Amino acid sequence: MFEALFPHMQTNMSDCDISSNFIEPNDLNSQVSRLQVLLASESFTLDTECLLQTLERCFLICAAESLDKQVFQKILPTAHRSLLEVVKAIGERTSDNEKIHDLDDVKHKLQFCDGLLVFWWKCMEHVSAFKKIRAFYVASLCNNLPETIKIIFEHCKASPKTYGVLLSGTMQELKNLFLRAGAIFKLFFATLDGVIVFDTDVESETELLTKVVDAHGSIASIANGMDTKTYIEISEAFAKLAVDYQSDIKYASPNSVITHLAQMAKDASCLLSTIKDQNDKNVERTTLVVMRLLKIVEKLTRVYDTFLTYETLLCLIELSTGMHGYSYLNLTKSGGKTISVNAAPFLDTIFDHDDFKQAYFEFGKRTDVCQLNYHLLTIAVMKKLNGMSYEHHCKWSLGEDSILDIAFMHIEYLQGEIVVGELRLPGNHEIGERPRLCSIYEATLVPICDLISQIPSEAFYTLELLLLKHLLSGRFWSSLLSSDVWCFIGRC
């Protein structure tokens, strides 16, 4: 695969420009200077074979301990700068109405980008061949390579808007750039995972580590919407680094993980929201992607639970509502193959967070909330509360913000689901009995009654006011639910 993406790797030393023969092969500085000249081409023309041969000479001469200081520090910023310049030049050309049809010039510049990526692959390949190497000796590579991949990914992602009529003529070149950049970054992660060693007792290496982890999260976000496989693979790489180096990241910069965790939760929520309207084939594919993404989000949420920001928690609650909605969507479907999403473990993870209660109630006040999914989450939370003592859940039930109040209010929004009766949820059953499904109305009534049965007599006045509020609200389903609860109390 990689050989197909990087055909320039098979080079012939005699193909290099003849002037290279006049440079002393063991003179590292001369070789590095030549690389700088080749990479800084103002005409965006690159002799790729000569570039790779010269780079190979540098690697043969230079010891691993001197790699960053004598080679990478001098040539990688030049390569990065050249990429920035050529991408800027492409943007200027595609936005120039007078030169917008100059396809050959744009292809020429894309070929220059291609040559630069081949150069980066060669650098990465050399480092990956070591058994182990300290991050200090390849610091410039760790700093510059992710930024290079970002530029390529962002350029490819924006191309449908920026290239205009030139897009069809450059589609293959852009696709190749994206694939090659993805292959390089995949090798970079493999090298980080098995070859590059970060001495986290050294502050500069810890900073470099957090920067690399942050870059993986950023690049995964860019890849979302471009290529699902690349997006998931980079997201999984990000998660592995974040978990493997959790102690150092938590100490130095936990936000380098938390920010991307929030975005991944949003991405998973978005994917879940699209499933209902997809055909069976797309549903299966999308759900498999969501399952992999959910594993990442769940793992990072568990590992970094004490560092979750309030905004991140809101994103996780939104995801939890989507998971509950999808879980019960599966129970409603008949026939075709479905893939289950177990929402309970994820709720267990976020429920114990100190700010979960406040975030849950605030999330419900949003105007864009899916009322059905939020109500399904409410039912799940009430079931969890029923497993606790009254002292633990009294503030949930009868506090200023009351989950009982939420349940009574939101049942009114679900009139369509109640009347049609297609939505089925797991119902109560005795030990030894077969599991059964029940309506959403019953699934709401039962946990409410369970919670109320634990309320002591001295707190009953507050409950009475709540029940009267909804009984006399003029909303049919809220009033009916309150009436049924009164009947339950009367039988107790």
mmCIF file of N, CA and C in Angstrom, residues 316-420:
data_model
loop_
_atom_site.group_PDB
_atom_site.id
_atom_site.type_symbol
_atom_site.label_atom_id
_atom_site.label_comp_id
_atom_site.label_asym_id
_atom_site.label_seq_id
_atom_site.Cartn_x
_atom_site.Cartn_y
_atom_site.Cartn_z
ATOM 1 N N LEU A 316 -21.833 15.509 26.889
ATOM 2 C CA LEU A 316 -21.965 14.092 27.226
ATOM 3 C C LEU A 316 -23.412 13.738 27.559
ATOM 4 N N ILE A 317 -24.123 14.657 28.190
ATOM 5 C CA ILE A 317 -25.547 14.424 28.473
ATOM 6 C C ILE A 317 -26.340 14.380 27.174
ATOM 7 N N GLU A 318 -26.016 15.276 26.256
ATOM 8 C CA GLU A 318 -26.682 15.242 24.948
ATOM 9 C C GLU A 318 -26.449 13.899 24.260
ATOM 10 N N LEU A 319 -25.216 13.400 24.352
ATOM 11 C CA LEU A 319 -24.910 12.097 23.765
ATOM 12 C C LEU A 319 -25.705 10.996 24.456
ATOM 13 N N SER A 320 -25.815 11.080 25.770
ATOM 14 C CA SER A 320 -26.570 10.066 26.515
ATOM 15 C C SER A 320 -28.034 10.050 26.089
ATOM 16 N N THR A 321 -28.626 11.225 25.857
ATOM 17 C CA THR A 321 -30.019 11.258 25.385
ATOM 18 C C THR A 321 -30.139 10.577 24.024
ATOM 19 N N GLY A 322 -29.164 10.838 23.148
ATOM 20 C CA GLY A 322 -29.181 10.201 21.830
ATOM 21 C C GLY A 322 -29.040 8.697 21.918
ATOM 22 N N MET A 323 -28.193 8.225 22.844
ATOM 23 C CA MET A 323 -28.007 6.790 23.026
ATOM 24 C C MET A 323 -29.292 6.132 23.518
ATOM 25 N N HIS A 324 -29.981 6.781 24.446
ATOM 26 C CA HIS A 324 -31.246 6.218 24.935
ATOM 27 C C HIS A 324 -32.290 6.201 23.830
ATOM 28 N N GLY A 325 -32.330 7.265 23.050
ATOM 29 C CA GLY A 325 -33.280 7.308 21.942
ATOM 30 C C GLY A 325 -33.032 6.215 20.933
ATOM 31 N N TYR A 326 -31.751 5.985 20.605
ATOM 32 C CA TYR A 326 -31.437 4.943 19.625
ATOM 33 C C TYR A 326 -31.711 3.554 20.196
ATOM 34 N N SER A 327 -31.415 3.347 21.472
ATOM 35 C CA SER A 327 -31.646 2.037 22.099
ATOM 36 C C SER A 327 -33.106 1.630 21.987
ATOM 37 N N TYR A 328 -34.010 2.565 22.257
ATOM 38 C CA TYR A 328 -35.431 2.234 22.229
ATOM 39 C C TYR A 328 -35.980 2.238 20.813
ATOM 40 N N LEU A 329 -35.303 2.937 19.913
ATOM 41 C CA LEU A 329 -35.666 2.847 18.496
ATOM 42 C C LEU A 329 -35.500 1.410 18.022
ATOM 43 N N ASN A 330 -34.440 0.744 18.487
ATOM 44 C CA ASN A 330 -34.203 -0.654 18.120
ATOM 45 C C ASN A 330 -35.303 -1.570 18.642
ATOM 46 N N LEU A 331 -35.769 -1.308 19.870
ATOM 47 C CA LEU A 331 -36.819 -2.154 20.444
ATOM 48 C C LEU A 331 -38.116 -2.030 19.660
ATOM 49 N N THR A 332 -38.315 -0.858 19.060
ATOM 50 C CA THR A 332 -39.544 -0.598 18.312
ATOM 51 C C THR A 332 -39.519 -1.244 16.942
ATOM 52 N N LYS A 333 -38.310 -1.363 16.349
ATOM 53 C CA LYS A 333 -38.203 -1.898 14.989
ATOM 54 C C LYS A 333 -38.562 -3.374 14.951
ATOM 55 N N SER A 334 -39.080 -3.771 13.835
ATOM 56 C CA SER A 334 -39.355 -5.196 13.625
ATOM 57 C C SER A 334 -38.650 -5.634 12.366
ATOM 58 N N GLY A 335 -38.277 -6.883 12.306
ATOM 59 C CA GLY A 335 -37.637 -7.376 11.092
ATOM 60 C C GLY A 335 -36.158 -7.105 11.089
ATOM 61 N N GLY A 336 -35.695 -6.240 10.167
ATOM 62 C CA GLY A 336 -34.290 -6.025 9.836
ATOM 63 C C GLY A 336 -33.304 -6.058 10.980
ATOM 64 N N LYS A 337 -32.064 -6.252 10.595
ATOM 65 C CA LYS A 337 -30.975 -6.347 11.553
ATOM 66 C C LYS A 337 -30.696 -4.988 12.183
ATOM 67 N N THR A 338 -30.561 -4.959 13.502
ATOM 68 C CA THR A 338 -30.183 -3.735 14.190
ATOM 69 C C THR A 338 -29.001 -4.025 15.100
ATOM 70 N N ILE A 339 -28.270 -2.988 15.418
ATOM 71 C CA ILE A 339 -27.108 -3.111 16.291
ATOM 72 C C ILE A 339 -27.413 -2.339 17.562
ATOM 73 N N SER A 340 -27.344 -2.993 18.703
ATOM 74 C CA SER A 340 -27.754 -2.350 19.949
ATOM 75 C C SER A 340 -26.677 -1.404 20.464
ATOM 76 N N VAL A 341 -27.123 -0.337 21.089
ATOM 77 C CA VAL A 341 -26.246 0.597 21.783
ATOM 78 C C VAL A 341 -26.660 0.571 23.243
ATOM 79 N N ASN A 342 -25.768 0.112 24.109
ATOM 80 C CA ASN A 342 -26.095 -0.003 25.529
ATOM 81 C C ASN A 342 -25.841 1.343 26.205
ATOM 82 N N ALA A 343 -26.919 2.028 26.544
ATOM 83 C CA ALA A 343 -26.792 3.379 27.098
ATOM 84 C C ALA A 343 -26.497 3.383 28.594
ATOM 85 N N ALA A 344 -26.783 2.284 29.284
ATOM 86 C CA ALA A 344 -26.689 2.265 30.748
ATOM 87 C C ALA A 344 -25.274 2.501 31.282
ATOM 88 N N PRO A 345 -24.237 1.804 30.775
ATOM 89 C CA PRO A 345 -22.896 2.017 31.335
ATOM 90 C C PRO A 345 -22.410 3.457 31.187
ATOM 91 N N PHE A 346 -22.746 4.082 30.063
ATOM 92 C CA PHE A 346 -22.314 5.460 29.849
ATOM 93 C C PHE A 346 -23.001 6.398 30.841
ATOM 94 N N LEU A 347 -24.294 6.175 31.069
ATOM 95 C CA LEU A 347 -25.003 6.984 32.065
ATOM 96 C C LEU A 347 -24.395 6.780 33.447
ATOM 97 N N ASP A 348 -24.027 5.543 33.774
ATOM 98 C CA ASP A 348 -23.385 5.270 35.065
ATOM 99 C C ASP A 348 -22.117 6.106 35.230
ATOM 100 N N THR A 349 -21.363 6.250 34.139
ATOM 101 C CA THR A 349 -20.093 6.978 34.188
ATOM 102 C C THR A 349 -20.304 8.460 34.466
ATOM 103 N N ILE A 350 -21.240 9.083 33.756
ATOM 104 C CA ILE A 350 -21.409 10.533 33.909
ATOM 105 C C ILE A 350 -22.314 10.901 35.085
ATOM 106 N N PHE A 351 -23.142 9.964 35.537
ATOM 107 C CA PHE A 351 -24.094 10.252 36.616
ATOM 108 C C PHE A 351 -23.380 10.635 37.907
ATOM 109 N N ASP A 352 -22.222 10.034 38.156
ATOM 110 C CA ASP A 352 -21.516 10.266 39.418
ATOM 111 C C ASP A 352 -20.755 11.586 39.450
ATOM 112 N N HIS A 353 -20.721 12.299 38.328
ATOM 113 C CA HIS A 353 -20.014 13.585 38.318
ATOM 114 C C HIS A 353 -20.753 14.595 39.199
ATOM 115 N N ASP A 354 -20.006 15.411 39.916
ATOM 116 C CA ASP A 354 -20.601 16.360 40.863
ATOM 117 C C ASP A 354 -21.600 17.313 40.205
ATOM 118 N N ASP A 355 -21.358 17.655 38.952
ATOM 119 C CA ASP A 355 -22.211 18.636 38.275
ATOM 120 C C ASP A 355 -23.293 18.001 37.407
ATOM 121 N N PHE A 356 -23.426 16.674 37.467
ATOM 122 C CA PHE A 356 -24.386 16.025 36.566
ATOM 123 C C PHE A 356 -25.811 16.522 36.802
ATOM 124 N N LYS A 357 -26.222 16.605 38.055
ATOM 125 C CA LYS A 357 -27.602 17.007 38.359
ATOM 126 C C LYS A 357 -27.899 18.388 37.780
ATOM 127 N N GLN A 358 -27.032 19.344 38.031
ATOM 128 C CA GLN A 358 -27.248 20.700 37.524
ATOM 129 C C GLN A 358 -27.255 20.719 35.998
ATOM 130 N N ALA A 359 -26.317 19.984 35.400
ATOM 131 C CA ALA A 359 -26.220 19.960 33.938
ATOM 132 C C ALA A 359 -27.438 19.282 33.311
ATOM 133 N N TYR A 360 -27.940 18.239 33.966
ATOM 134 C CA TYR A 360 -29.126 17.540 33.457
ATOM 135 C C TYR A 360 -30.318 18.492 33.365
ATOM 136 N N PHE A 361 -30.563 19.235 34.435
ATOM 137 C CA PHE A 361 -31.709 20.150 34.437
ATOM 138 C C PHE A 361 -31.502 21.305 33.461
ATOM 139 N N GLU A 362 -30.284 21.826 33.384
ATOM 140 C CA GLU A 362 -30.020 22.928 32.449
ATOM 141 C C GLU A 362 -30.180 22.466 31.008
ATOM 142 N N PHE A 363 -29.715 21.257 30.711
ATOM 143 C CA PHE A 363 -29.832 20.738 29.348
ATOM 144 C C PHE A 363 -31.298 20.663 28.922
ATOM 145 N N GLY A 364 -32.159 20.280 29.841
ATOM 146 C CA GLY A 364 -33.579 20.151 29.524
ATOM 147 C C GLY A 364 -34.261 21.467 29.193
ATOM 148 N N LYS A 365 -33.637 22.585 29.571
ATOM 149 C CA LYS A 365 -34.224 23.904 29.310
ATOM 150 C C LYS A 365 -33.873 24.442 27.925
ATOM 151 N N ARG A 366 -33.006 23.746 27.222
ATOM 152 C CA ARG A 366 -32.634 24.201 25.883
ATOM 153 C C ARG A 366 -33.831 24.094 24.935
ATOM 154 N N THR A 367 -33.838 24.967 23.965
ATOM 155 C CA THR A 367 -34.956 24.972 23.004
ATOM 156 C C THR A 367 -34.793 23.933 21.907
ATOM 157 N N ASP A 368 -33.566 23.439 21.721
ATOM 158 C CA ASP A 368 -33.321 22.496 20.627
ATOM 159 C C ASP A 368 -33.244 21.046 21.092
ATOM 160 N N VAL A 369 -33.681 20.769 22.309
ATOM 161 C CA VAL A 369 -33.596 19.414 22.862
ATOM 162 C C VAL A 369 -34.637 18.513 22.206
ATOM 163 N N CYS A 370 -34.236 17.283 21.890
ATOM 164 C CA CYS A 370 -35.198 16.276 21.430
ATOM 165 C C CYS A 370 -35.996 15.815 22.651
ATOM 166 N N GLN A 371 -37.258 16.190 22.695
ATOM 167 C CA GLN A 371 -38.074 15.935 23.883
ATOM 168 C C GLN A 371 -38.187 14.446 24.196
ATOM 169 N N LEU A 372 -38.315 13.626 23.156
ATOM 170 C CA LEU A 372 -38.436 12.186 23.380
ATOM 171 C C LEU A 372 -37.170 11.633 24.013
ATOM 172 N N ASN A 373 -36.021 11.956 23.436
ATOM 173 C CA ASN A 373 -34.761 11.428 23.960
ATOM 174 C C ASN A 373 -34.504 11.906 25.390
ATOM 175 N N TYR A 374 -34.820 13.170 25.658
ATOM 176 C CA TYR A 374 -34.618 13.703 27.010
ATOM 177 C C TYR A 374 -35.540 12.996 28.007
ATOM 178 N N HIS A 375 -36.747 12.695 27.596
ATOM 179 C CA HIS A 375 -37.670 11.983 28.484
ATOM 180 C C HIS A 375 -37.184 10.554 28.740
ATOM 181 N N LEU A 376 -36.630 9.927 27.719
ATOM 182 C CA LEU A 376 -36.091 8.578 27.904
ATOM 183 C C LEU A 376 -34.918 8.600 28.882
ATOM 184 N N LEU A 377 -34.084 9.642 28.792
ATOM 185 C CA LEU A 377 -33.000 9.792 29.768
ATOM 186 C C LEU A 377 -33.580 10.024 31.160
ATOM 187 N N THR A 378 -34.635 10.810 31.251
ATOM 188 C CA THR A 378 -35.280 11.079 32.544
ATOM 189 C C THR A 378 -35.764 9.782 33.189
ATOM 190 N N ILE A 379 -36.373 8.918 32.398
ATOM 191 C CA ILE A 379 -36.825 7.618 32.917
ATOM 192 C C ILE A 379 -35.637 6.815 33.442
ATOM 193 N N ALA A 380 -34.533 6.813 32.680
ATOM 194 C CA ALA A 380 -33.338 6.064 33.090
ATOM 195 C C ALA A 380 -32.758 6.626 34.387
ATOM 196 N N VAL A 381 -32.746 7.952 34.526
ATOM 197 C CA VAL A 381 -32.232 8.572 35.753
ATOM 198 C C VAL A 381 -33.130 8.220 36.938
ATOM 199 N N MET A 382 -34.449 8.261 36.745
ATOM 200 C CA MET A 382 -35.367 7.895 37.841
ATOM 201 C C MET A 382 -35.131 6.455 38.286
ATOM 202 N N LYS A 383 -34.878 5.568 37.342
ATOM 203 C CA LYS A 383 -34.595 4.172 37.700
ATOM 204 C C LYS A 383 -33.319 4.074 38.532
ATOM 205 N N LYS A 384 -32.305 4.873 38.179
ATOM 206 C CA LYS A 384 -31.067 4.873 38.964
ATOM 207 C C LYS A 384 -31.329 5.397 40.374
ATOM 208 N N LEU A 385 -32.114 6.452 40.468
ATOM 209 C CA LEU A 385 -32.418 7.035 41.777
ATOM 210 C C LEU A 385 -33.175 6.052 42.662
ATOM 211 N N ASN A 386 -34.000 5.212 42.045
ATOM 212 C CA ASN A 386 -34.757 4.223 42.816
ATOM 213 C C ASN A 386 -33.866 3.171 43.450
ATOM 214 N N GLY A 387 -32.650 3.063 42.963
ATOM 215 C CA GLY A 387 -31.710 2.129 43.560
ATOM 216 C C GLY A 387 -30.929 2.733 44.716
ATOM 217 N N MET A 388 -31.229 3.994 45.051
ATOM 218 C CA MET A 388 -30.532 4.689 46.133
ATOM 219 C C MET A 388 -31.494 4.953 47.289
ATOM 220 N N SER A 389 -30.936 5.320 48.415
ATOM 221 C CA SER A 389 -31.771 5.669 49.565
ATOM 222 C C SER A 389 -32.407 7.037 49.343
ATOM 223 N N TYR A 390 -33.485 7.308 50.069
ATOM 224 C CA TYR A 390 -34.187 8.590 49.918
ATOM 225 C C TYR A 390 -33.256 9.765 50.224
ATOM 226 N N GLU A 391 -32.374 9.591 51.194
ATOM 227 C CA GLU A 391 -31.447 10.666 51.557
ATOM 228 C C GLU A 391 -30.588 11.080 50.372
ATOM 229 N N HIS A 392 -30.302 10.130 49.482
ATOM 230 C CA HIS A 392 -29.470 10.425 48.319
ATOM 231 C C HIS A 392 -30.264 11.096 47.203
ATOM 232 N N HIS A 393 -31.534 10.750 47.068
ATOM 233 C CA HIS A 393 -32.258 11.276 45.907
ATOM 234 C C HIS A 393 -33.347 12.286 46.250
ATOM 235 N N CYS A 394 -33.459 12.706 47.526
ATOM 236 C CA CYS A 394 -34.529 13.636 47.884
ATOM 237 C C CYS A 394 -34.399 14.970 47.154
ATOM 238 N N LYS A 395 -33.167 15.439 46.957
ATOM 239 C CA LYS A 395 -32.986 16.717 46.257
ATOM 240 C C LYS A 395 -33.353 16.594 44.779
ATOM 241 N N TRP A 396 -33.206 15.402 44.237
ATOM 242 C CA TRP A 396 -33.635 15.155 42.861
ATOM 243 C C TRP A 396 -35.166 15.187 42.768
ATOM 244 N N SER A 397 -35.828 14.621 43.776
ATOM 245 C CA SER A 397 -37.281 14.444 43.700
ATOM 246 C C SER A 397 -38.052 15.693 44.098
ATOM 247 N N LEU A 398 -37.622 16.341 45.177
ATOM 248 C CA LEU A 398 -38.418 17.436 45.731
ATOM 249 C C LEU A 398 -37.629 18.722 45.895
ATOM 250 N N GLY A 399 -36.491 18.824 45.251
ATOM 251 C CA GLY A 399 -35.692 20.040 45.333
ATOM 252 C C GLY A 399 -36.265 21.145 44.465
ATOM 253 N N GLU A 400 -35.536 22.261 44.407
ATOM 254 C CA GLU A 400 -35.983 23.391 43.577
ATOM 255 C C GLU A 400 -36.162 22.953 42.134
ATOM 256 N N ASP A 401 -35.209 22.165 41.642
ATOM 257 C CA ASP A 401 -35.372 21.474 40.354
ATOM 258 C C ASP A 401 -35.749 20.030 40.669
ATOM 259 N N SER A 402 -36.866 19.572 40.162
ATOM 260 C CA SER A 402 -37.369 18.236 40.500
ATOM 261 C C SER A 402 -37.481 17.374 39.250
ATOM 262 N N ILE A 403 -36.914 16.176 39.325
ATOM 263 C CA ILE A 403 -37.026 15.261 38.190
ATOM 264 C C ILE A 403 -38.470 14.777 38.027
ATOM 265 N N LEU A 404 -39.228 14.752 39.118
ATOM 266 C CA LEU A 404 -40.650 14.411 39.014
ATOM 267 C C LEU A 404 -41.391 15.484 38.210
ATOM 268 N N ASP A 405 -41.062 16.734 38.482
ATOM 269 C CA ASP A 405 -41.663 17.844 37.741
ATOM 270 C C ASP A 405 -41.337 17.734 36.254
ATOM 271 N N ILE A 406 -40.081 17.386 35.959
ATOM 272 C CA ILE A 406 -39.654 17.212 34.561
ATOM 273 C C ILE A 406 -40.471 16.106 33.895
ATOM 274 N N ALA A 407 -40.632 14.980 34.585
ATOM 275 C CA ALA A 407 -41.374 13.844 34.011
ATOM 276 C C ALA A 407 -42.827 14.211 33.733
ATOM 277 N N PHE A 408 -43.457 14.914 34.667
ATOM 278 C CA PHE A 408 -44.854 15.331 34.470
ATOM 279 C C PHE A 408 -44.989 16.304 33.298
ATOM 280 N N MET A 409 -44.049 17.226 33.177
ATOM 281 C CA MET A 409 -44.126 18.217 32.094
ATOM 282 C C MET A 409 -43.879 17.589 30.732
ATOM 283 N N HIS A 410 -42.851 16.747 30.647
ATOM 284 C CA HIS A 410 -42.438 16.242 29.338
ATOM 285 C C HIS A 410 -43.353 15.156 28.788
ATOM 286 N N ILE A 411 -44.129 14.514 29.641
ATOM 287 C CA ILE A 411 -45.044 13.491 29.124
ATOM 288 C C ILE A 411 -46.047 14.123 28.159
ATOM 289 N N GLU A 412 -46.333 15.411 28.356
ATOM 290 C CA GLU A 412 -47.288 16.110 27.491
ATOM 291 C C GLU A 412 -46.749 16.250 26.071
ATOM 292 N N TYR A 413 -45.414 16.378 25.955
ATOM 293 C CA TYR A 413 -44.804 16.538 24.635
ATOM 294 C C TYR A 413 -44.828 15.246 23.824
ATOM 295 N N LEU A 414 -45.142 14.144 24.479
ATOM 296 C CA LEU A 414 -45.035 12.834 23.829
ATOM 297 C C LEU A 414 -46.396 12.261 23.454
ATOM 298 N N GLN A 415 -47.361 13.140 23.263
ATOM 299 C CA GLN A 415 -48.713 12.684 22.938
ATOM 300 C C GLN A 415 -48.725 11.776 21.715
ATOM 301 N N GLY A 416 -47.971 12.158 20.690
ATOM 302 C CA GLY A 416 -47.942 11.353 19.469
ATOM 303 C C GLY A 416 -47.444 9.951 19.726
ATOM 304 N N GLU A 417 -46.331 9.830 20.474
ATOM 305 C CA GLU A 417 -45.776 8.507 20.772
ATOM 306 C C GLU A 417 -46.734 7.675 21.624
ATOM 307 N N ILE A 418 -47.438 8.328 22.562
ATOM 308 C CA ILE A 418 -48.369 7.603 23.439
ATOM 309 C C ILE A 418 -49.567 7.085 22.649
ATOM 310 N N VAL A 419 -50.131 7.937 21.812
ATOM 311 C CA VAL A 419 -51.335 7.570 21.063
ATOM 312 C C VAL A 419 -51.037 6.493 20.028
ATOM 313 N N VAL A 420 -49.950 6.668 19.278
ATOM 314 C CA VAL A 420 -49.602 5.678 18.244
ATOM 315 C C VAL A 420 -49.219 4.348 18.883
#
